[in-house]
Amino acid sequence: MRLGLPVLLLVLVLARGSQPQEWHSKEAHTVNWDKFSGFWYILAVASDAQGFLPARDKRKLGASVVRVKKTDQLKVVTAFSRPQGCQSQEVTLQRDRKKTVFRNTCAYGGGLVSTGSLPVRGVKAFRVLATDYSYGLVYLQLGRVAITHRTLLLLHRQNVSSFQNLRDFMDWCDILALTKTAVVLPKDASCAYTILP
């Protein structure tokens, strides 16, 4: 029996919908942070924070540099094209003892240094959802007290990504209910190059 394309698509959607949507990635428990460290392009982003990205014609690739500072501590620098222009931010994150996330404990203490005019916010969660060390999906929770914004980043060592990596990104956007805000960034890397190591 041969299935037509519409029937095949329906079967795939139903099969995917019947699978449990596991929120915590198994890979997040086993990330080799020394291998994950280094320079990453940010190729796509989805966020529920309004005004996170500038207008479509002003968007550029973002970048991130991740470094292991000491046991259970990461230094993360990010550069993004924002409505105010290219801005970078540096944060030191501590591994949570109970969960597989990194966070800074105080948004106003020694944990966060703003090198642009980005508002200072606490990092409530920095979690790698998936990686093969050439690409990575990173989930961020940023905010203060009761206000939290969720962001999903598609990282890649090159300034282009495979179809499969983009598909993984969109699947996670769907799980996190961020699909409507998902944006693949244009290939202009002038902002990303501001934090090259």
Tab-separated table of N, CA and C in Angstrom, residues 13-163:
chain	number	residue	atom	x	y	z
A	13	VAL	N	3.080	13.800	11.917
A	13	VAL	CA	2.635	14.764	12.928
A	13	VAL	C	1.990	14.046	14.106
A	14	LEU	N	1.126	13.074	13.828
A	14	LEU	CA	0.474	12.331	14.904
A	14	LEU	C	1.489	11.524	15.710
A	15	ALA	N	2.453	10.926	15.037
A	15	ALA	CA	3.469	10.149	15.749
A	15	ALA	C	4.307	11.044	16.645
A	16	ARG	N	4.641	12.218	16.160
A	16	ARG	CA	5.428	13.159	16.959
A	16	ARG	C	4.617	13.674	18.129
A	17	GLY	N	3.352	13.931	17.895
A	17	GLY	CA	2.490	14.433	18.961
A	17	GLY	C	2.229	13.418	20.039
A	18	SER	N	2.314	12.139	19.720
A	18	SER	CA	2.049	11.109	20.720
A	18	SER	C	3.274	10.779	21.563
A	19	GLN	N	4.447	11.272	21.146
A	19	GLN	CA	5.648	11.024	21.920
A	19	GLN	C	5.676	11.994	23.104
A	20	PRO	N	6.160	11.555	24.257
A	20	PRO	CA	6.246	12.477	25.382
A	20	PRO	C	7.236	13.593	25.082
A	21	GLN	N	6.874	14.815	25.406
A	21	GLN	CA	7.729	15.972	25.185
A	21	GLN	C	8.623	16.144	26.402
A	22	GLU	N	9.778	15.509	26.380
A	22	GLU	CA	10.671	15.569	27.527
A	22	GLU	C	11.356	16.924	27.555
A	23	TRP	N	11.228	17.621	28.662
A	23	TRP	CA	11.781	18.978	28.783
A	23	TRP	C	13.268	18.930	29.054
A	24	HIS	N	13.720	18.069	29.922
A	24	HIS	CA	15.133	18.020	30.271
A	24	HIS	C	15.876	17.097	29.321
A	25	SER	N	16.821	17.656	28.606
A	25	SER	CA	17.597	16.868	27.657
A	25	SER	C	18.586	15.971	28.394
A	26	LYS	N	18.730	14.762	27.926
A	26	LYS	CA	19.704	13.854	28.525
A	26	LYS	C	21.120	14.339	28.272
A	27	GLU	N	21.322	15.037	27.139
A	27	GLU	CA	22.659	15.509	26.811
A	27	GLU	C	23.144	16.576	27.780
A	28	ALA	N	22.224	17.334	28.368
A	28	ALA	CA	22.613	18.395	29.294
A	28	ALA	C	23.348	17.821	30.500
A	29	HIS	N	23.103	16.563	30.831
A	29	HIS	CA	23.750	15.943	31.983
A	29	HIS	C	25.184	15.534	31.677
A	30	THR	N	25.514	15.398	30.414
A	30	THR	CA	26.811	14.832	30.053
A	30	THR	C	27.646	15.757	29.177
A	31	VAL	N	27.412	17.050	29.223
A	31	VAL	CA	28.183	17.977	28.397
A	31	VAL	C	29.628	18.017	28.886
A	32	ASN	N	30.560	17.856	27.956
A	32	ASN	CA	31.977	18.034	28.240
A	32	ASN	C	32.265	19.517	28.037
A	33	TRP	N	32.362	20.265	29.128
A	33	TRP	CA	32.469	21.723	29.037
A	33	TRP	C	33.781	22.173	28.410
A	34	ASP	N	34.832	21.371	28.522
A	34	ASP	CA	36.080	21.723	27.848
A	34	ASP	C	35.900	21.671	26.335
A	35	LYS	N	35.161	20.669	25.834
A	35	LYS	CA	34.886	20.571	24.393
A	35	LYS	C	33.878	21.630	23.944
A	36	PHE	N	32.931	21.992	24.831
A	36	PHE	CA	31.921	22.976	24.476
A	36	PHE	C	32.494	24.399	24.481
A	37	SER	N	33.577	24.614	25.216
A	37	SER	CA	34.187	25.937	25.319
A	37	SER	C	34.678	26.431	23.968
A	38	GLY	N	34.734	27.746	23.847
A	38	GLY	CA	35.261	28.367	22.642
A	38	GLY	C	34.275	29.328	22.011
A	39	PHE	N	34.582	29.707	20.773
A	39	PHE	CA	33.777	30.696	20.033
A	39	PHE	C	32.635	30.012	19.303
A	40	TRP	N	31.455	30.600	19.393
A	40	TRP	CA	30.247	30.112	18.715
A	40	TRP	C	29.563	31.264	17.985
A	41	TYR	N	29.100	31.008	16.774
A	41	TYR	CA	28.177	31.930	16.118
A	41	TYR	C	26.774	31.640	16.637
A	42	ILE	N	25.969	32.661	16.807
A	42	ILE	CA	24.552	32.492	17.131
A	42	ILE	C	23.790	32.691	15.826
A	43	LEU	N	23.274	31.574	15.268
A	43	LEU	CA	22.660	31.592	13.946
A	43	LEU	C	21.153	31.810	13.974
A	44	ALA	N	20.518	31.425	15.063
A	44	ALA	CA	19.065	31.571	15.171
A	44	ALA	C	18.712	31.806	16.635
A	45	VAL	N	17.594	32.479	16.832
A	45	VAL	CA	17.157	32.817	18.182
A	45	VAL	C	15.636	32.806	18.234
A	46	ALA	N	15.114	32.426	19.385
A	46	ALA	CA	13.683	32.545	19.661
A	46	ALA	C	13.571	33.041	21.099
A	47	SER	N	12.758	34.054	21.328
A	47	SER	CA	12.655	34.620	22.664
A	47	SER	C	11.263	35.182	22.895
A	48	ASP	N	10.791	35.051	24.139
A	48	ASP	CA	9.508	35.659	24.480
A	48	ASP	C	9.679	37.074	25.054
A	49	ALA	N	10.899	37.612	25.004
A	49	ALA	CA	11.155	38.988	25.441
A	49	ALA	C	10.835	39.930	24.287
A	50	GLN	N	9.887	40.837	24.500
A	50	GLN	CA	9.524	41.780	23.442
A	50	GLN	C	10.673	42.743	23.187
A	51	GLY	N	10.901	43.065	21.911
A	51	GLY	CA	11.954	43.996	21.531
A	51	GLY	C	13.352	43.434	21.670
A	52	PHE	N	13.464	42.109	21.738
A	52	PHE	CA	14.777	41.485	21.905
A	52	PHE	C	15.678	41.741	20.703
A	53	LEU	N	15.119	41.641	19.502
A	53	LEU	CA	15.891	41.837	18.282
A	53	LEU	C	15.512	43.152	17.606
A	54	PRO	N	16.446	43.741	16.867
A	54	PRO	CA	16.112	44.956	16.116
A	54	PRO	C	15.238	44.629	14.910
A	55	ALA	N	14.881	45.655	14.162
A	55	ALA	CA	14.091	45.476	12.939
A	55	ALA	C	14.831	44.538	11.990
A	56	ARG	N	14.078	43.883	11.136
A	56	ARG	CA	14.612	42.853	10.236
A	56	ARG	C	15.841	43.320	9.451
A	57	ASP	N	15.864	44.545	8.964
A	57	ASP	CA	16.980	45.023	8.139
A	57	ASP	C	18.228	45.368	8.970
A	58	LYS	N	18.143	45.341	10.295
A	58	LYS	CA	19.293	45.658	11.151
A	58	LYS	C	19.837	44.431	11.882
A	59	ARG	N	19.282	43.259	11.626
A	59	ARG	CA	19.711	42.046	12.317
A	59	ARG	C	21.030	41.520	11.755
A	60	LYS	N	21.837	40.946	12.652
A	60	LYS	CA	23.123	40.362	12.285
A	60	LYS	C	23.330	39.094	13.099
A	61	LEU	N	24.303	38.275	12.687
A	61	LEU	CA	24.652	37.098	13.471
A	61	LEU	C	25.129	37.535	14.850
A	62	GLY	N	24.771	36.766	15.847
A	62	GLY	CA	25.315	36.985	17.177
A	62	GLY	C	26.517	36.076	17.380
A	63	ALA	N	27.109	36.162	18.563
A	63	ALA	CA	28.243	35.296	18.883
A	63	ALA	C	28.302	35.080	20.383
A	64	SER	N	28.964	34.010	20.756
A	64	SER	CA	29.175	33.723	22.169
A	64	SER	C	30.529	33.054	22.339
A	65	VAL	N	31.193	33.396	23.427
A	65	VAL	CA	32.427	32.726	23.807
A	65	VAL	C	32.185	32.127	25.186
A	66	VAL	N	32.365	30.816	25.285
A	66	VAL	CA	32.155	30.097	26.543
A	66	VAL	C	33.505	29.589	27.023
A	67	ARG	N	33.821	29.855	28.290
A	67	ARG	CA	35.076	29.399	28.879
A	67	ARG	C	34.815	28.780	30.251
A	68	VAL	N	35.521	27.707	30.548
A	68	VAL	CA	35.482	27.133	31.890
A	68	VAL	C	36.448	27.940	32.736
A	69	LYS	N	35.925	28.594	33.786
A	69	LYS	CA	36.782	29.390	34.669
A	69	LYS	C	37.448	28.508	35.705
A	70	LYS	N	36.662	27.732	36.398
A	70	LYS	CA	37.158	26.744	37.347
A	70	LYS	C	36.053	25.720	37.516
A	71	THR	N	36.260	24.745	38.354
A	71	THR	CA	35.267	23.693	38.523
A	71	THR	C	33.897	24.285	38.802
A	72	ASP	N	32.922	23.864	38.023
A	72	ASP	CA	31.527	24.288	38.189
A	72	ASP	C	31.301	25.782	37.950
A	73	GLN	N	32.155	26.404	37.140
A	73	GLN	CA	31.963	27.820	36.850
A	73	GLN	C	32.282	28.105	35.377
A	74	LEU	N	31.385	28.846	34.715
A	74	LEU	CA	31.578	29.228	33.316
A	74	LEU	C	31.623	30.740	33.182
A	75	LYS	N	32.442	31.203	32.252
A	75	LYS	CA	32.430	32.609	31.847
A	75	LYS	C	31.833	32.625	30.449
A	76	VAL	N	30.757	33.397	30.255
A	76	VAL	CA	30.068	33.451	28.971
A	76	VAL	C	30.008	34.902	28.508
A	77	VAL	N	30.498	35.145	27.310
A	77	VAL	CA	30.412	36.466	26.686
A	77	VAL	C	29.503	36.314	25.470
A	78	THR	N	28.538	37.210	25.316
A	78	THR	CA	27.669	37.178	24.138
A	78	THR	C	27.667	38.543	23.469
A	79	ALA	N	27.500	38.530	22.160
A	79	ALA	CA	27.339	39.760	21.377
A	79	ALA	C	26.102	39.585	20.523
A	80	PHE	N	25.234	40.579	20.565
A	80	PHE	CA	23.991	40.555	19.807
A	80	PHE	C	23.764	41.884	19.133
A	81	SER	N	23.148	41.828	17.970
A	81	SER	CA	22.643	43.028	17.326
A	81	SER	C	21.308	43.344	17.995
A	82	ARG	N	21.244	44.464	18.665
A	82	ARG	CA	20.058	44.871	19.421
A	82	ARG	C	19.483	46.138	18.792
A	83	PRO	N	18.296	46.567	19.223
A	83	PRO	CA	17.745	47.807	18.666
A	83	PRO	C	18.697	49.005	18.831
A	84	GLN	N	19.538	48.980	19.878
A	84	GLN	CA	20.493	50.075	20.118
A	84	GLN	C	21.822	49.861	19.405
A	85	GLY	N	21.964	48.791	18.638
A	85	GLY	CA	23.210	48.477	17.950
A	85	GLY	C	23.837	47.217	18.525
A	86	CYS	N	25.056	46.928	18.110
A	86	CYS	CA	25.748	45.734	18.574
A	86	CYS	C	26.175	45.925	20.025
A	87	GLN	N	25.797	44.982	20.873
A	87	GLN	CA	26.130	45.068	22.289
A	87	GLN	C	26.638	43.721	22.774
A	88	SER	N	27.587	43.775	23.713
A	88	SER	CA	28.103	42.541	24.286
A	88	SER	C	27.899	42.545	25.790
A	89	GLN	N	27.890	41.351	26.334
A	89	GLN	CA	27.659	41.186	27.762
A	89	GLN	C	28.489	39.998	28.238
A	90	GLU	N	29.035	40.122	29.435
A	90	GLU	CA	29.832	39.064	30.023
A	90	GLU	C	29.212	38.649	31.347
A	91	VAL	N	29.156	37.352	31.591
A	91	VAL	CA	28.565	36.863	32.825
A	91	VAL	C	29.353	35.650	33.305
A	92	THR	N	29.509	35.543	34.613
A	92	THR	CA	30.107	34.365	35.221
A	92	THR	C	28.985	33.566	35.857
A	93	LEU	N	28.898	32.292	35.496
A	93	LEU	CA	27.807	31.439	35.948
A	93	LEU	C	28.333	30.294	36.809
A	94	GLN	N	27.571	29.942	37.810
A	94	GLN	CA	27.900	28.850	38.726
A	94	GLN	C	26.952	27.686	38.469
A	95	ARG	N	27.471	26.453	38.495
A	95	ARG	CA	26.611	25.279	38.324
A	95	ARG	C	25.703	25.143	39.536
A	96	ASP	N	24.427	24.906	39.280
A	96	ASP	CA	23.473	24.649	40.354
A	96	ASP	C	23.764	23.262	40.920
A	97	ARG	N	23.732	23.124	42.218
A	97	ARG	CA	24.067	21.836	42.840
A	97	ARG	C	22.976	20.794	42.662
A	98	LYS	N	21.730	21.236	42.447
A	98	LYS	CA	20.614	20.297	42.363
A	98	LYS	C	20.128	20.066	40.937
A	99	LYS	N	20.370	21.015	40.028
A	99	LYS	CA	19.868	20.905	38.664
A	99	LYS	C	21.028	20.996	37.687
A	100	THR	N	20.794	20.567	36.454
A	100	THR	CA	21.848	20.613	35.440
A	100	THR	C	21.807	21.943	34.695
A	101	VAL	N	21.902	23.023	35.445
A	101	VAL	CA	21.923	24.357	34.859
A	101	VAL	C	23.039	25.159	35.502
A	102	PHE	N	23.433	26.206	34.802
A	102	PHE	CA	24.336	27.206	35.360
A	102	PHE	C	23.507	28.465	35.559
A	103	ARG	N	23.852	29.245	36.573
A	103	ARG	CA	23.137	30.505	36.832
A	103	ARG	C	24.056	31.448	37.588
A	104	ASN	N	23.700	32.741	37.554
A	104	ASN	CA	24.385	33.667	38.452
A	104	ASN	C	23.419	33.960	39.592
A	105	THR	N	23.930	34.003	40.770
A	105	THR	CA	23.060	34.093	41.938
A	105	THR	C	22.551	35.496	42.192
A	106	CYS	N	23.242	36.498	41.677
A	106	CYS	CA	22.811	37.877	41.931
A	106	CYS	C	23.022	38.714	40.682
A	107	ALA	N	21.961	39.295	40.192
A	107	ALA	CA	22.054	40.110	38.971
A	107	ALA	C	22.802	41.413	39.213
A	108	TYR	N	22.954	41.814	40.455
A	108	TYR	CA	23.584	43.099	40.744
A	108	TYR	C	24.921	42.955	41.441
A	109	GLY	N	25.348	41.730	41.703
A	109	GLY	CA	26.618	41.507	42.382
A	109	GLY	C	27.745	41.366	41.385
A	110	GLY	N	28.725	40.554	41.743
A	110	GLY	CA	29.899	40.390	40.900
A	110	GLY	C	29.682	39.440	39.746
A	111	GLY	N	28.481	38.937	39.561
A	111	GLY	CA	28.253	37.936	38.546
A	111	GLY	C	28.082	38.447	37.153
A	112	LEU	N	27.709	39.720	36.965
A	112	LEU	CA	27.352	40.190	35.633
A	112	LEU	C	28.069	41.490	35.329
A	113	VAL	N	28.686	41.571	34.176
A	113	VAL	CA	29.332	42.798	33.736
A	113	VAL	C	28.734	43.164	32.396
A	114	SER	N	28.174	44.355	32.284
A	114	SER	CA	27.603	44.794	31.025
A	114	SER	C	28.611	45.676	30.311
A	115	THR	N	28.951	45.317	29.061
A	115	THR	CA	29.909	46.105	28.311
A	115	THR	C	29.226	46.976	27.264
A	116	GLY	N	27.916	46.913	27.175
A	116	GLY	CA	27.133	47.792	26.319
A	116	GLY	C	26.071	48.417	27.192
A	117	SER	N	24.949	48.758	26.595
A	117	SER	CA	23.887	49.338	27.414
A	117	SER	C	22.749	48.348	27.635
A	118	LEU	N	23.080	47.046	27.611
A	118	LEU	CA	22.070	46.034	27.898
A	118	LEU	C	21.618	46.161	29.343
A	119	PRO	N	20.318	45.974	29.609
A	119	PRO	CA	19.884	45.989	30.993
A	119	PRO	C	20.484	44.803	31.738
A	120	VAL	N	20.892	45.025	32.973
A	120	VAL	CA	21.480	43.970	33.775
A	120	VAL	C	20.364	43.081	34.302
A	121	ARG	N	20.458	41.790	34.014
A	121	ARG	CA	19.458	40.833	34.460
A	121	ARG	C	20.154	39.589	34.978
A	122	GLY	N	19.476	38.908	35.858
A	122	GLY	CA	20.014	37.659	36.357
A	122	GLY	C	19.839	36.551	35.343
A	123	VAL	N	20.777	35.639	35.318
A	123	VAL	CA	20.657	34.444	34.496
A	123	VAL	C	20.146	33.353	35.412
A	124	LYS	N	18.881	33.021	35.265
A	124	LYS	CA	18.269	32.007	36.116
A	124	LYS	C	18.581	30.607	35.628
A	125	ALA	N	18.870	30.460	34.327
A	125	ALA	CA	19.231	29.144	33.796
A	125	ALA	C	19.999	29.302	32.488
A	126	PHE	N	21.085	28.578	32.373
A	126	PHE	CA	21.866	28.417	31.147
A	126	PHE	C	22.019	26.919	30.997
A	127	ARG	N	21.335	26.349	30.016
A	127	ARG	CA	21.305	24.892	29.861
A	127	ARG	C	21.554	24.516	28.404
A	128	VAL	N	22.447	23.566	28.183
A	128	VAL	CA	22.672	23.025	26.842
A	128	VAL	C	21.676	21.889	26.649
A	129	LEU	N	20.774	22.063	25.702
A	129	LEU	CA	19.755	21.049	25.433
A	129	LEU	C	20.270	19.949	24.525
A	130	ALA	N	21.130	20.318	23.590
A	130	ALA	CA	21.687	19.345	22.644
A	130	ALA	C	22.987	19.897	22.085
A	131	THR	N	23.943	19.017	21.851
A	131	THR	CA	25.192	19.434	21.221
A	131	THR	C	25.945	18.223	20.682
A	132	ASP	N	26.695	18.458	19.608
A	132	ASP	CA	27.687	17.485	19.150
A	132	ASP	C	29.041	18.185	19.089
A	133	TYR	N	29.111	19.385	19.692
A	133	TYR	CA	30.290	20.242	19.819
A	133	TYR	C	30.637	20.989	18.538
A	134	SER	N	29.913	20.724	17.441
A	134	SER	CA	30.011	21.585	16.267
A	134	SER	C	28.791	22.498	16.214
A	135	TYR	N	27.709	22.084	16.877
A	135	TYR	CA	26.532	22.925	17.034
A	135	TYR	C	26.001	22.718	18.452
A	136	GLY	N	25.164	23.642	18.887
A	136	GLY	CA	24.564	23.500	20.205
A	136	GLY	C	23.246	24.246	20.282
A	137	LEU	N	22.336	23.718	21.078
A	137	LEU	CA	21.083	24.410	21.387
A	137	LEU	C	21.151	24.794	22.856
A	138	VAL	N	21.056	26.090	23.130
A	138	VAL	CA	21.181	26.598	24.490
A	138	VAL	C	19.895	27.290	24.885
A	139	TYR	N	19.380	26.904	26.040
A	139	TYR	CA	18.177	27.502	26.614
A	139	TYR	C	18.602	28.445	27.731
A	140	LEU	N	18.084	29.673	27.678
A	140	LEU	CA	18.376	30.681	28.700
A	140	LEU	C	17.087	31.147	29.348
A	141	GLN	N	17.143	31.344	30.647
A	141	GLN	CA	16.081	32.033	31.374
A	141	GLN	C	16.728	33.251	31.983
A	142	LEU	N	16.246	34.415	31.596
A	142	LEU	CA	16.795	35.678	32.097
A	142	LEU	C	15.703	36.445	32.813
A	143	GLY	N	16.080	37.199	33.828
A	143	GLY	CA	15.077	38.024	34.475
A	143	GLY	C	15.435	38.448	35.868
A	144	ARG	N	14.482	39.141	36.467
A	144	ARG	CA	14.589	39.605	37.846
A	144	ARG	C	13.348	39.165	38.585
A	145	VAL	N	13.492	38.725	39.771
A	145	VAL	CA	12.408	38.355	40.686
A	145	VAL	C	11.345	37.539	39.945
A	146	ALA	N	10.149	38.094	39.745
A	146	ALA	CA	9.045	37.326	39.152
A	146	ALA	C	8.998	37.431	37.630
A	147	ILE	N	9.767	38.328	37.046
A	147	ILE	CA	9.739	38.514	35.591
A	147	ILE	C	10.845	37.679	34.964
A	148	THR	N	10.452	36.742	34.136
A	148	THR	CA	11.423	35.857	33.484
A	148	THR	C	11.149	35.802	31.989
A	149	HIS	N	12.220	35.853	31.217
A	149	HIS	CA	12.123	35.712	29.769
A	149	HIS	C	12.899	34.473	29.355
A	150	ARG	N	12.326	33.729	28.401
A	150	ARG	CA	12.939	32.500	27.897
A	150	ARG	C	13.504	32.748	26.504
A	151	THR	N	14.695	32.222	26.277
A	151	THR	CA	15.359	32.388	24.989
A	151	THR	C	16.020	31.074	24.598
A	152	LEU	N	15.890	30.722	23.325
A	152	LEU	CA	16.556	29.553	22.771
A	152	LEU	C	17.527	30.031	21.696
A	153	LEU	N	18.774	29.542	21.768
A	153	LEU	CA	19.815	29.930	20.816
A	153	LEU	C	20.310	28.716	20.045
A	154	LEU	N	20.495	28.887	18.747
A	154	LEU	CA	21.164	27.880	17.920
A	154	LEU	C	22.596	28.360	17.712
A	155	LEU	N	23.539	27.637	18.285
A	155	LEU	CA	24.957	27.970	18.168
A	155	LEU	C	25.614	27.054	17.152
A	156	HIS	N	26.622	27.582	16.474
A	156	HIS	CA	27.371	26.763	15.527
A	156	HIS	C	28.794	27.288	15.449
A	157	ARG	N	29.743	26.393	15.216
A	157	ARG	CA	31.156	26.807	15.089
A	157	ARG	C	31.396	27.547	13.773
A	158	GLN	N	30.579	27.269	12.756
A	158	GLN	CA	30.658	27.952	11.463
A	158	GLN	C	29.502	28.945	11.361
A	159	ASN	N	29.561	29.853	10.398
A	159	ASN	CA	28.484	30.846	10.272
A	159	ASN	C	27.319	30.358	9.410
A	160	VAL	N	27.254	29.050	9.186
A	160	VAL	CA	26.113	28.417	8.515
A	160	VAL	C	25.763	27.152	9.287
A	161	SER	N	24.536	26.697	9.116
A	161	SER	CA	24.096	25.516	9.831
A	161	SER	C	23.490	24.512	8.864
A	162	SER	N	23.416	23.284	9.298
A	162	SER	CA	22.791	22.249	8.476
A	162	SER	C	21.271	22.314	8.630
A	163	PHE	N	20.585	21.696	7.700
A	163	PHE	CA	19.128	21.610	7.775
A	163	PHE	C	18.706	20.890	9.050
